[in-house]
PDB file of N, CA and C in Angstrom:
ATOM      1  N   MET R1381     -24.977  19.207  -2.483  1.00 71.00           N
ATOM      2  CA  MET R1381     -23.808  18.366  -2.317  1.00 71.00           C
ATOM      3  C   MET R1381     -22.912  19.077  -1.389  1.00 71.00           C
ATOM      4  N   VAL R1382     -22.193  18.523  -0.563  1.00 79.00           N
ATOM      5  CA  VAL R1382     -20.832  18.606   0.268  1.00 79.00           C
ATOM      6  C   VAL R1382     -19.728  18.272  -0.177  1.00 79.00           C
ATOM      7  N   ALA R1383     -18.688  18.787  -0.512  1.00 82.00           N
ATOM      8  CA  ALA R1383     -17.469  17.826  -0.521  1.00 82.00           C
ATOM      9  C   ALA R1383     -16.644  18.361   0.250  1.00 82.00           C
ATOM     10  N   GLU R1384     -15.583  17.098   0.585  1.00 85.00           N
ATOM     11  CA  GLU R1384     -14.499  17.598   1.794  1.00 85.00           C
ATOM     12  C   GLU R1384     -13.492  17.089   1.393  1.00 85.00           C
ATOM     13  N   THR R1385     -12.412  17.229   1.364  1.00 86.00           N
ATOM     14  CA  THR R1385     -10.874  16.850   1.530  1.00 86.00           C
ATOM     15  C   THR R1385     -10.265  16.543   3.078  1.00 86.00           C
ATOM     16  N   VAL R1386     -10.052  15.610   3.198  1.00 87.00           N
ATOM     17  CA  VAL R1386      -9.584  15.270   4.591  1.00 87.00           C
ATOM     18  C   VAL R1386      -8.205  14.619   4.174  1.00 87.00           C
ATOM     19  N   TYR R1387      -7.120  15.267   5.132  1.00 87.00           N
ATOM     20  CA  TYR R1387      -5.709  14.890   4.948  1.00 87.00           C
ATOM     21  C   TYR R1387      -5.571  13.857   6.198  1.00 87.00           C
ATOM     22  N   VAL R1388      -4.964  12.778   5.926  1.00 89.00           N
ATOM     23  CA  VAL R1388      -4.721  11.724   7.047  1.00 89.00           C
ATOM     24  C   VAL R1388      -3.134  11.449   6.685  1.00 89.00           C
ATOM     25  N   PRO R1389      -2.162  12.020   7.748  1.00 87.00           N
ATOM     26  CA  PRO R1389      -0.891  11.419   7.745  1.00 87.00           C
ATOM     27  C   PRO R1389      -0.424  10.295   8.021  1.00 87.00           C
ATOM     28  N   ALA R1390       0.139   9.545   7.263  1.00 86.00           N
ATOM     29  CA  ALA R1390       0.333   8.298   7.467  1.00 86.00           C
ATOM     30  C   ALA R1390       2.065   8.097   6.940  1.00 86.00           C
ATOM     31  N   TYR R1391       2.753   7.547   7.620  1.00 84.00           N
ATOM     32  CA  TYR R1391       4.059   7.327   7.567  1.00 84.00           C
ATOM     33  C   TYR R1391       4.606   5.742   6.877  1.00 84.00           C
ATOM     34  N   SER R1392       5.383   5.663   5.931  1.00 84.00           N
ATOM     35  CA  SER R1392       6.149   4.520   5.520  1.00 84.00           C
ATOM     36  C   SER R1392       6.995   4.017   5.932  1.00 84.00           C
ATOM     37  N   HIS R1393       7.567   5.122   6.494  1.00 87.00           N
ATOM     38  CA  HIS R1393       9.091   4.616   7.655  1.00 87.00           C
ATOM     39  C   HIS R1393       9.362   5.679   8.444  1.00 87.00           C
ATOM     40  N   ILE R1394      10.289   5.248   9.536  1.00 91.00           N
ATOM     41  CA  ILE R1394      10.763   5.844  10.600  1.00 91.00           C
ATOM     42  C   ILE R1394      12.421   5.653  10.463  1.00 91.00           C
ATOM     43  N   PHE R1395      13.067   6.620  11.375  1.00 92.00           N
ATOM     44  CA  PHE R1395      14.711   6.282  11.615  1.00 92.00           C
ATOM     45  C   PHE R1395      14.492   5.878  12.894  1.00 92.00           C
ATOM     46  N   SER R1396      15.709   5.090  12.904  1.00 92.00           N
ATOM     47  CA  SER R1396      16.377   4.762  14.545  1.00 92.00           C
ATOM     48  C   SER R1396      16.731   6.124  15.301  1.00 92.00           C
ATOM     49  N   GLN R1397      16.674   6.105  16.631  1.00 92.00           N
ATOM     50  CA  GLN R1397      16.812   6.837  17.154  1.00 92.00           C
ATOM     51  C   GLN R1397      18.348   7.402  17.129  1.00 92.00           C
ATOM     52  N   ASP R1398      18.970   7.069  16.653  1.00 93.00           N
ATOM     53  CA  ASP R1398      20.073   7.983  16.431  1.00 93.00           C
ATOM     54  C   ASP R1398      20.504   8.139  14.931  1.00 93.00           C
ATOM     55  N   GLY R1399      19.527   7.750  14.050  1.00 86.00           N
ATOM     56  CA  GLY R1399      19.342   8.002  12.703  1.00 86.00           C
ATOM     57  C   GLY R1399      19.790   7.159  11.609  1.00 86.00           C
ATOM     58  N   SER R1400      20.366   6.266  11.961  1.00 92.00           N
ATOM     59  CA  SER R1400      21.273   5.444  10.961  1.00 92.00           C
ATOM     60  C   SER R1400      20.454   4.157  10.303  1.00 92.00           C
ATOM     61  N   ARG R1401      19.409   4.138  10.881  1.00 94.00           N
ATOM     62  CA  ARG R1401      18.674   2.993  10.297  1.00 94.00           C
ATOM     63  C   ARG R1401      17.288   3.516   9.950  1.00 94.00           C
ATOM     64  N   GLN R1402      16.965   2.781   8.744  1.00 93.00           N
ATOM     65  CA  GLN R1402      15.510   3.456   8.326  1.00 93.00           C
ATOM     66  C   GLN R1402      14.550   1.905   8.596  1.00 93.00           C
ATOM     67  N   ILE R1403      13.436   2.312   9.288  1.00 94.00           N
ATOM     68  CA  ILE R1403      12.589   1.274   9.409  1.00 94.00           C
ATOM     69  C   ILE R1403      11.368   1.568   9.133  1.00 94.00           C
ATOM     70  N   ASP R1404      10.983   0.265   7.862  1.00 92.00           N
ATOM     71  CA  ASP R1404       9.824   0.566   7.166  1.00 92.00           C
ATOM     72  C   ASP R1404       8.558  -0.140   8.088  1.00 92.00           C
ATOM     73  N   LEU R1405       7.451   0.615   7.569  1.00 91.00           N
ATOM     74  CA  LEU R1405       6.186   0.511   8.300  1.00 91.00           C
ATOM     75  C   LEU R1405       5.221   0.252   7.178  1.00 91.00           C
ATOM     76  N   SER R1406       3.924  -0.671   8.020  1.00 89.00           N
ATOM     77  CA  SER R1406       2.884  -0.216   7.132  1.00 89.00           C
ATOM     78  C   SER R1406       1.778   0.221   7.854  1.00 89.00           C
ATOM     79  N   ALA R1407       0.361   0.514   7.316  1.00 85.00           N
ATOM     80  CA  ALA R1407      -0.428   1.362   7.828  1.00 85.00           C
ATOM     81  C   ALA R1407      -1.888   0.868   7.112  1.00 85.00           C
ATOM     82  N   THR R1408      -2.942   0.813   7.879  1.00 87.00           N
ATOM     83  CA  THR R1408      -4.280   0.520   7.428  1.00 87.00           C
ATOM     84  C   THR R1408      -5.089   1.522   7.798  1.00 87.00           C
ATOM     85  N   LEU R1409      -5.906   2.315   6.910  1.00 88.00           N
ATOM     86  CA  LEU R1409      -6.953   3.439   7.015  1.00 88.00           C
ATOM     87  C   LEU R1409      -8.071   2.952   7.041  1.00 88.00           C
ATOM     88  N   SER R1410      -8.474   3.078   7.752  1.00 90.00           N
ATOM     89  CA  SER R1410     -10.418   2.656   7.748  1.00 90.00           C
ATOM     90  C   SER R1410     -11.154   3.852   8.175  1.00 90.00           C
ATOM     91  N   ILE R1411     -11.864   4.074   6.836  1.00 91.00           N
ATOM     92  CA  ILE R1411     -12.848   4.951   6.965  1.00 91.00           C
ATOM     93  C   ILE R1411     -14.272   4.645   7.303  1.00 91.00           C
ATOM     94  N   ARG R1412     -15.001   5.434   8.350  1.00 93.00           N
ATOM     95  CA  ARG R1412     -15.940   5.101   8.841  1.00 93.00           C
ATOM     96  C   ARG R1412     -17.326   6.429   8.405  1.00 93.00           C
ATOM     97  N   ASN R1413     -18.412   6.109   8.413  1.00 94.00           N
ATOM     98  CA  ASN R1413     -18.927   7.004   8.262  1.00 94.00           C
ATOM     99  C   ASN R1413     -20.071   7.470   9.557  1.00 94.00           C
ATOM    100  N   THR R1414     -19.506   8.513  10.448  1.00 94.00           N
ATOM    101  CA  THR R1414     -20.454   8.565  11.660  1.00 94.00           C
ATOM    102  C   THR R1414     -21.736   9.387  11.781  1.00 94.00           C
ATOM    103  N   ASP R1415     -22.256   9.459  10.758  1.00 93.00           N
ATOM    104  CA  ASP R1415     -23.443  10.520  10.111  1.00 93.00           C
ATOM    105  C   ASP R1415     -24.426   9.462  10.282  1.00 93.00           C
ATOM    106  N   ALA R1416     -25.390   9.526  11.300  1.00 96.00           N
ATOM    107  CA  ALA R1416     -26.548   8.663  11.405  1.00 96.00           C
ATOM    108  C   ALA R1416     -27.697   8.646  10.355  1.00 96.00           C
ATOM    109  N   ASP R1417     -27.646   9.734   9.599  1.00 96.00           N
ATOM    110  CA  ASP R1417     -28.699  10.121   9.060  1.00 96.00           C
ATOM    111  C   ASP R1417     -28.587  10.372   7.365  1.00 96.00           C
ATOM    112  N   ARG R1418     -27.324  10.451   7.020  1.00 93.00           N
ATOM    113  CA  ARG R1418     -26.955  10.374   5.326  1.00 93.00           C
ATOM    114  C   ARG R1418     -25.563   9.410   5.252  1.00 93.00           C
ATOM    115  N   ALA R1419     -25.716   8.737   4.198  1.00 93.00           N
ATOM    116  CA  ALA R1419     -24.176   8.063   3.556  1.00 93.00           C
ATOM    117  C   ALA R1419     -23.223   9.094   2.851  1.00 93.00           C
ATOM    118  N   ILE R1420     -22.457   8.862   2.857  1.00 91.00           N
ATOM    119  CA  ILE R1420     -21.284   9.584   2.481  1.00 91.00           C
ATOM    120  C   ILE R1420     -20.668   8.532   1.367  1.00 91.00           C
ATOM    121  N   ARG R1421     -19.947   9.507   0.288  1.00 90.00           N
ATOM    122  CA  ARG R1421     -19.438   8.647  -0.873  1.00 90.00           C
ATOM    123  C   ARG R1421     -17.768   8.626  -0.740  1.00 90.00           C
ATOM    124  N   VAL R1422     -16.790   8.155  -0.794  1.00 90.00           N
ATOM    125  CA  VAL R1422     -15.494   8.314  -0.700  1.00 90.00           C
ATOM    126  C   VAL R1422     -14.861   8.174  -2.232  1.00 90.00           C
ATOM    127  N   ARG R1423     -14.763   9.262  -2.739  1.00 88.00           N
ATOM    128  CA  ARG R1423     -14.201   9.292  -4.264  1.00 88.00           C
ATOM    129  C   ARG R1423     -13.103   8.844  -4.530  1.00 88.00           C
ATOM    130  N   SER R1424     -11.985   9.250  -3.698  1.00 88.00           N
ATOM    131  CA  SER R1424     -10.859   8.150  -3.879  1.00 88.00           C
ATOM    132  C   SER R1424      -9.941   8.528  -2.490  1.00 88.00           C
ATOM    133  N   VAL R1425      -8.728   7.609  -2.598  1.00 90.00           N
ATOM    134  CA  VAL R1425      -7.950   7.949  -1.377  1.00 90.00           C
ATOM    135  C   VAL R1425      -6.457   8.027  -2.141  1.00 90.00           C
ATOM    136  N   ARG R1426      -5.742   9.346  -2.179  1.00 90.00           N
ATOM    137  CA  ARG R1426      -4.548   9.291  -2.649  1.00 90.00           C
ATOM    138  C   ARG R1426      -3.182   9.152  -1.773  1.00 90.00           C
ATOM    139  N   TYR R1427      -2.348   8.248  -2.229  1.00 89.00           N
ATOM    140  CA  TYR R1427      -1.255   8.133  -0.950  1.00 89.00           C
ATOM    141  C   TYR R1427       0.069   9.173  -1.865  1.00 89.00           C
ATOM    142  N   VAL R1428       0.490   9.955  -1.286  1.00 90.00           N
ATOM    143  CA  VAL R1428       1.566  10.871  -1.850  1.00 90.00           C
ATOM    144  C   VAL R1428       2.614  10.548  -0.913  1.00 90.00           C
ATOM    145  N   ASP R1429       3.985  10.637  -1.363  1.00 85.00           N
ATOM    146  CA  ASP R1429       4.934  10.858  -0.734  1.00 85.00           C
ATOM    147  C   ASP R1429       5.580  12.127  -0.155  1.00 85.00           C
ATOM    148  N   SER R1430       6.382  12.210   0.538  1.00 83.00           N
ATOM    149  CA  SER R1430       6.855  13.136   1.398  1.00 83.00           C
ATOM    150  C   SER R1430       7.250  14.497   0.519  1.00 83.00           C
ATOM    151  N   ASP R1431       7.424  14.580  -0.591  1.00 89.00           N
ATOM    152  CA  ASP R1431       7.543  15.660  -1.372  1.00 89.00           C
ATOM    153  C   ASP R1431       6.257  16.193  -2.092  1.00 89.00           C
ATOM    154  N   GLY R1432       4.941  15.493  -1.377  1.00 89.00           N
ATOM    155  CA  GLY R1432       3.997  15.730  -2.541  1.00 89.00           C
ATOM    156  C   GLY R1432       3.421  15.007  -3.350  1.00 89.00           C
ATOM    157  N   ARG R1433       4.100  14.054  -4.331  1.00 93.00           N
ATOM    158  CA  ARG R1433       4.245  13.697  -5.303  1.00 93.00           C
ATOM    159  C   ARG R1433       3.302  12.027  -5.508  1.00 93.00           C
ATOM    160  N   LEU R1434       2.263  11.998  -6.212  1.00 93.00           N
ATOM    161  CA  LEU R1434       1.317  10.821  -5.903  1.00 93.00           C
ATOM    162  C   LEU R1434       2.102   9.614  -6.245  1.00 93.00           C
ATOM    163  N   VAL R1435       1.888   8.688  -5.297  1.00 91.00           N
ATOM    164  CA  VAL R1435       2.566   7.408  -5.393  1.00 91.00           C
ATOM    165  C   VAL R1435       1.529   6.351  -5.976  1.00 91.00           C
ATOM    166  N   ARG R1436       0.237   6.582  -5.622  1.00 91.00           N
ATOM    167  CA  ARG R1436      -0.917   5.558  -6.030  1.00 91.00           C
ATOM    168  C   ARG R1436      -2.505   6.098  -5.444  1.00 91.00           C
ATOM    169  N   THR R1437      -3.064   5.593  -6.451  1.00 92.00           N
ATOM    170  CA  THR R1437      -4.356   6.100  -6.142  1.00 92.00           C
ATOM    171  C   THR R1437      -5.134   4.674  -5.714  1.00 92.00           C
ATOM    172  N   TYR R1438      -6.300   4.933  -4.896  1.00 89.00           N
ATOM    173  CA  TYR R1438      -7.209   3.731  -4.108  1.00 89.00           C
ATOM    174  C   TYR R1438      -8.591   4.532  -4.591  1.00 89.00           C
ATOM    175  N   GLY R1439      -9.229   3.544  -5.251  1.00 83.00           N
ATOM    176  CA  GLY R1439     -10.472   3.889  -5.095  1.00 83.00           C
ATOM    177  C   GLY R1439     -11.325   4.312  -6.373  1.00 83.00           C
ATOM    178  N   ASP R1440     -12.516   4.174  -6.959  1.00 79.00           N
ATOM    179  CA  ASP R1440     -13.012   4.692  -8.256  1.00 79.00           C
ATOM    180  C   ASP R1440     -14.084   5.480  -7.892  1.00 79.00           C
ATOM    181  N   GLY R1441     -14.574   6.488  -7.272  1.00 75.00           N
ATOM    182  CA  GLY R1441     -15.334   6.996  -6.855  1.00 75.00           C
ATOM    183  C   GLY R1441     -16.591   6.414  -6.637  1.00 75.00           C
ATOM    184  N   ALA R1442     -16.878   5.111  -6.338  1.00 80.00           N
ATOM    185  CA  ALA R1442     -18.198   4.525  -6.161  1.00 80.00           C
ATOM    186  C   ALA R1442     -18.424   4.103  -5.032  1.00 80.00           C
ATOM    187  N   THR R1443     -17.481   4.507  -3.604  1.00 90.00           N
ATOM    188  CA  THR R1443     -17.742   3.832  -2.555  1.00 90.00           C
ATOM    189  C   THR R1443     -18.478   4.245  -1.811  1.00 90.00           C
ATOM    190  N   VAL R1444     -19.688   4.072  -1.619  1.00 92.00           N
ATOM    191  CA  VAL R1444     -21.079   4.695  -0.722  1.00 92.00           C
ATOM    192  C   VAL R1444     -20.882   4.185   0.740  1.00 92.00           C
ATOM    193  N   LEU R1445     -20.639   4.661   1.928  1.00 94.00           N
ATOM    194  CA  LEU R1445     -20.875   4.134   2.937  1.00 94.00           C
ATOM    195  C   LEU R1445     -22.051   4.706   3.753  1.00 94.00           C
ATOM    196  N   ALA R1446     -22.934   3.781   3.859  1.00 96.00           N
ATOM    197  CA  ALA R1446     -24.208   3.970   4.675  1.00 96.00           C
ATOM    198  C   ALA R1446     -24.478   4.634   6.166  1.00 96.00           C
ATOM    199  N   PRO R1447     -25.295   5.180   6.398  1.00 94.00           N
ATOM    200  CA  PRO R1447     -25.504   5.863   7.852  1.00 94.00           C
ATOM    201  C   PRO R1447     -25.049   5.042   8.801  1.00 94.00           C
TER     202      PRO R1447
END
């Protein structure tokens, strides 16, 4: 078994050009298996804030994506 951690930056907000206003955003993360021969298992997705503090965890470790 090979395990890998992938970091995907996603931003919950940005600031206006002059920095005076925060603009809230939403994000959708789509995970695909590009291996034509083997399934992959997504154990969890962890959403952390700008300081690295855990905000929320998604998934229970049982999501298997077929080839």
